[in-house]
Every structure is written in structure tokens, then in C-alpha cells.
Amino acid sequence: MEEQMRLQKYIAQAGVASRRAAEQMIADGRVKVNGTIVTEMGVKVSPGDMVEVDGVRLSSAEKKYYIMLNKPVGFVTTVADDRERHTVMELVSDINARLVPVGRLDYGTEGLLFLSNDGDFTYRMTHPSHRIDKVYHALISGRLNRRELDKLCNGVEIDGRRTAPATAKILEAGANSQLVELTIHEGRNRQVRRMFAAVGHKVQHLRRVSVGGVTLGHLPLGKWRHLTEREIALLQK
Ligand code: URA
């Protein structure tokens, strides 16, 4: 650990929350340093200090994990599901850390999902202002015509709000289906399916293949691996 660190950074690095959420926890009087509640920002802590959140002692020395999973269909992207469905956490149970999914893939979507115990990383990767490119391969029913393709790229209306510019490329065309690569940087609920629906096509199968320039490659379905230093650096940029 660095010699001294701001309290909110320490909490974020312990995997408890993003830096911003940590600031709120401090403001709310939930954080103690060496037994005393601290509510002002900017307090620095040293390696020997004892930091508690809601009475639970943190260890900022916790190793940071950055993992990619090839999520199969039929798993929910949550830490626990109240309907007793399978969760993505079951697929990474051999890692002994408080991992959380970075963003979300629908139950019926497969592909690239990051998991981490670094709260700042999770926050940065999922905040809309960071405009991280996400690439999807969608097998759709029917074939997009020129006008529909343009509409998809220029923006369609979802929940009364236009989607940001996207890029789309036809990868394969069957008699009555197409495989389309769609790149978006927003992360609205069921966005890809709803974008295709808005131009009259149903998504039959959806896979995320890349996020922020890091690609799934040949990782088998249901398997995970650690990100490389290079991949982490690319995402931290
Ligand atoms: N868009 C969707 O429709 N579903 C996902 O899981 C991700 C993006």
C-alpha cells in the first residue's frame, strides 16, 4: 500500500464501494478511523490505521482481481438471485475475493463479462460518461435494409430517448437471418435487443465479444480467466 492514502480511496480499494459511494458513506457517518467516526473528506490514512465501515474492519491490502468470464445463457448477472436462478458468481466460485460483476448481461445473453473486487474500476467501467465501446454479435431474424441499418447507427428511440450513434456491420447473411456486429457505448437496459426491435427485427441470439478493446477471444463458454496486465492497463486508460 502507498504510504498515505485518502480515506475514500482506501475504502474503494478494499472493494467495498466506488470512490464516490465511499464519500457518501463517510458523509453519512458510517466510517471510523481508529475507532473515531470521520465525516470530513480528505482525511489520510496510513497502512497501520484501522478503518471500519458499518463496524466491519477493512483490509486495503486485499489483492485486486480483474477477471473476464464467458457468460452462458441461463445465468443472471447478480451476486444473489431472489428467484433461485443460477448466478454468474457460481462460475467464478474458485476465486476467494468479494467479486462483483462489472455491468450486466441479460439472462438470455452470452459473452464477455468482467468481474472485479476493485470498486473504482467497476465504477469507471460502468459510468455512462466514460463511453466505453461494447461490441455485440446479434443473430437477427430477417435482413436489415439500408434504411434500417442507417437508423440503427444514427439512433433509434428507446423509452422516449434516442440512442447515441452506433456502428453496425453485417458479418453474415442467411436466407432469412443476419449476423450483425453492433458497437455501442451506452449501457441501457436490454439496449441491443430493443434497438433491433425498433427497426423491426428480433434478436434470436446475442453475444458480447468485446468491451473497451478487450476481446473474449477463444475463452470457452462458462470459463473465466484473469485479465492480463496489458488488458487492465487498456481498460484503466
Ligand atoms: N443489450 C441487450 O439487449 N442485452 C444485453 O445483455 C446486453 C446488451
XYZ file of C-alpha atoms and ligand atoms in Angstrom:
245
model
C 0.000 0.000 0.000
C 1.064 3.580 -0.605
C 2.381 5.376 2.482
C -0.714 7.515 2.960
C -3.980 7.361 1.132
C -7.185 9.339 1.132
C -9.876 7.570 3.106
C -12.319 7.276 0.201
C -9.628 5.702 -1.991
C -8.741 3.253 0.764
C -12.395 2.181 1.046
C -12.727 1.838 -2.731
C -9.552 -0.208 -2.943
C -10.849 -2.514 -0.265
C -13.580 -3.416 -2.772
C -16.429 -2.092 -0.652
C -17.716 0.635 -2.958
C -16.751 3.067 -5.678
C -14.854 6.139 -4.561
C -17.966 8.247 -4.914
C -20.098 5.837 -2.894
C -17.320 5.741 -0.297
C -17.530 9.538 0.025
C -21.234 9.186 0.720
C -20.542 6.524 3.350
C -18.092 8.908 5.027
C -20.585 11.801 4.880
C -23.238 9.526 6.353
C -21.065 8.811 9.391
C -20.629 5.131 8.613
C -16.830 5.188 8.617
C -14.486 5.049 11.587
C -10.731 5.547 11.602
C -9.002 4.136 14.658
C -12.323 3.997 16.463
C -13.474 7.555 15.691
C -16.203 8.445 13.204
C -14.846 10.602 10.395
C -17.288 12.673 8.354
C -14.991 15.165 6.614
C -13.390 14.388 3.257
C -9.703 14.295 2.579
C -8.572 12.547 5.726
C -5.490 10.465 5.013
C -4.905 7.028 6.395
C -1.661 5.110 6.763
C -1.012 1.382 6.491
C -1.269 0.883 10.263
C -4.646 2.635 10.629
C -7.792 0.693 11.390
C -10.673 1.603 9.095
C -14.189 0.325 9.726
C -17.339 0.651 7.629
C -20.560 -0.108 9.478
C -18.430 -1.639 12.200
C -16.611 -4.027 9.855
C -12.855 -3.689 9.633
C -11.390 -3.302 6.147
C -8.163 -4.516 4.764
C -6.949 -2.424 1.869
C -4.230 -4.936 1.275
C -6.837 -7.161 -0.363
C -5.483 -8.288 -3.690
C -7.293 -6.834 -6.666
C -8.806 -9.230 -9.141
C -9.813 -8.434 -12.707
C -11.485 -11.330 -14.388
C -13.253 -11.998 -17.654
C -15.986 -14.585 -17.867
C -17.627 -16.029 -20.951
C -21.144 -15.989 -19.562
C -23.507 -18.633 -20.896
C -27.239 -18.096 -21.425
C -29.262 -19.048 -18.334
C -27.232 -17.231 -15.676
C -28.228 -13.961 -14.004
C -25.698 -11.176 -13.572
C -26.127 -10.595 -9.852
C -24.371 -11.632 -6.691
C -27.557 -13.344 -5.420
C -30.853 -14.025 -7.137
C -34.137 -13.953 -5.221
C -35.711 -16.364 -7.734
C -33.054 -19.003 -7.176
C -31.763 -18.895 -10.719
C -28.124 -19.639 -11.424
C -25.883 -16.610 -10.990
C -22.614 -15.754 -12.708
C -20.937 -15.947 -9.294
C -21.278 -19.739 -9.371
C -18.957 -19.773 -12.374
C -16.139 -17.951 -10.536
C -16.554 -19.609 -7.146
C -12.923 -20.741 -7.123
C -11.759 -17.129 -6.558
C -11.610 -16.192 -2.910
C -12.480 -12.479 -3.077
C -15.571 -10.299 -2.944
C -16.043 -10.053 -6.682
C -18.908 -8.168 -8.253
C -19.989 -8.186 -11.892
C -18.885 -5.106 -13.829
C -22.074 -4.119 -15.595
C -24.665 -6.615 -16.666
C -25.602 -9.081 -19.348
C -29.183 -10.317 -19.603
C -30.146 -13.829 -18.555
C -30.535 -14.730 -22.231
C -27.281 -13.102 -23.413
C -23.903 -14.764 -23.502
C -20.375 -13.481 -23.763
C -17.864 -11.165 -22.191
C -18.469 -10.072 -18.620
C -15.822 -8.608 -16.311
C -15.830 -9.223 -12.572
C -13.679 -7.412 -10.058
C -13.287 -6.519 -6.404
C -11.923 -3.067 -7.322
C -14.787 -0.660 -6.676
C -13.187 2.206 -8.599
C -12.639 0.042 -11.639
C -16.253 -1.126 -11.570
C -17.494 2.424 -11.236
C -15.381 3.754 -14.093
C -16.266 0.901 -16.413
C -19.989 1.266 -15.906
C -20.441 5.028 -15.682
C -22.167 6.275 -18.864
C -19.846 9.287 -19.162
C -16.893 7.014 -19.889
C -18.307 5.898 -23.238
C -16.659 2.519 -23.330
C -17.210 0.648 -26.580
C -19.088 -2.622 -26.272
C -19.259 -4.911 -29.276
C -22.117 -7.386 -29.724
C -22.797 -10.090 -32.268
C -26.526 -10.377 -32.810
C -28.204 -13.055 -34.862
C -31.389 -11.401 -36.021
C -34.452 -12.623 -37.856
C -34.897 -11.183 -41.333
C -32.423 -8.915 -43.057
C -31.711 -5.264 -42.408
C -32.239 -2.993 -45.372
C -30.143 0.120 -45.934
C -32.653 2.403 -44.258
C -32.900 0.203 -41.137
C -29.127 -0.081 -40.920
C -28.766 3.714 -41.095
C -31.435 4.177 -38.460
C -29.720 1.727 -36.138
C -26.453 3.650 -36.482
C -27.923 7.147 -36.268
C -30.083 6.427 -33.248
C -33.480 4.943 -32.517
C -35.950 5.922 -29.847
C -35.945 3.802 -26.676
C -38.082 4.913 -23.728
C -38.560 8.273 -25.412
C -34.820 8.909 -25.699
C -32.673 8.480 -28.762
C -29.750 6.085 -28.640
C -26.276 7.530 -29.215
C -24.562 6.933 -32.575
C -23.551 3.300 -33.045
C -21.770 1.314 -35.725
C -23.197 -1.786 -37.369
C -21.660 -4.258 -39.767
C -23.266 -7.259 -41.448
C -20.997 -10.247 -40.760
C -23.071 -12.980 -42.403
C -26.367 -13.073 -44.239
C -28.597 -16.140 -44.425
C -31.818 -16.522 -46.383
C -33.884 -15.141 -43.546
C -31.423 -14.090 -40.874
C -28.321 -12.000 -40.428
C -25.388 -11.913 -38.076
C -24.766 -8.271 -37.234
C -21.894 -6.729 -35.305
C -23.194 -3.766 -33.327
C -20.906 -1.428 -31.380
C -22.472 0.832 -28.766
C -21.085 2.767 -25.828
C -24.197 3.190 -23.772
C -25.480 0.507 -21.438
C -29.216 0.932 -21.315
C -31.441 -1.920 -20.234
C -31.744 -4.581 -22.988
C -30.391 -1.966 -25.339
C -29.262 -4.156 -28.227
C -32.468 -6.182 -28.347
C -34.550 -3.027 -28.158
C -32.527 -1.252 -30.839
C -33.140 -4.095 -33.280
C -36.800 -4.281 -32.237
C -37.095 -0.562 -33.017
C -36.165 -1.286 -36.643
C -38.414 -4.349 -36.828
C -36.052 -7.269 -36.156
C -35.988 -9.802 -33.366
C -32.669 -10.837 -31.827
C -32.514 -14.632 -31.725
C -29.109 -14.901 -30.169
C -26.869 -12.271 -28.574
C -23.228 -12.442 -27.606
C -20.927 -9.688 -26.310
C -17.490 -10.147 -27.825
C -15.531 -7.101 -26.700
C -15.545 -4.307 -24.114
C -13.151 -1.351 -24.131
C -10.906 -3.043 -26.686
C -10.559 -6.258 -24.657
C -11.942 -9.240 -26.540
C -13.308 -12.595 -25.495
C -11.112 -14.494 -27.942
C -11.330 -18.261 -27.601
C -12.288 -18.415 -23.929
C -14.768 -21.334 -23.711
C -18.342 -20.705 -22.626
C -18.734 -20.811 -18.845
C -14.996 -20.350 -18.241
C -13.107 -17.385 -16.793
C -9.546 -16.103 -16.860
C -7.547 -13.288 -15.262
C -7.086 -10.217 -17.422
C -3.507 -9.627 -18.468
C -1.588 -6.553 -17.243
C -1.925 -5.132 -20.738
C -5.694 -5.601 -20.768
C -6.052 -3.996 -17.333
C -3.943 -1.036 -18.466
C -6.068 -0.673 -21.604
C -9.256 -0.558 -19.552
C -7.781 1.803 -16.929
C -6.870 4.395 -19.559
N -28.176 -5.468 -24.813
C -29.122 -6.406 -24.596
O -30.196 -6.359 -25.186
N -28.841 -7.382 -23.721
C -27.672 -7.492 -23.086
O -27.480 -8.421 -22.296
C -26.705 -6.521 -23.326
C -26.980 -5.511 -24.200
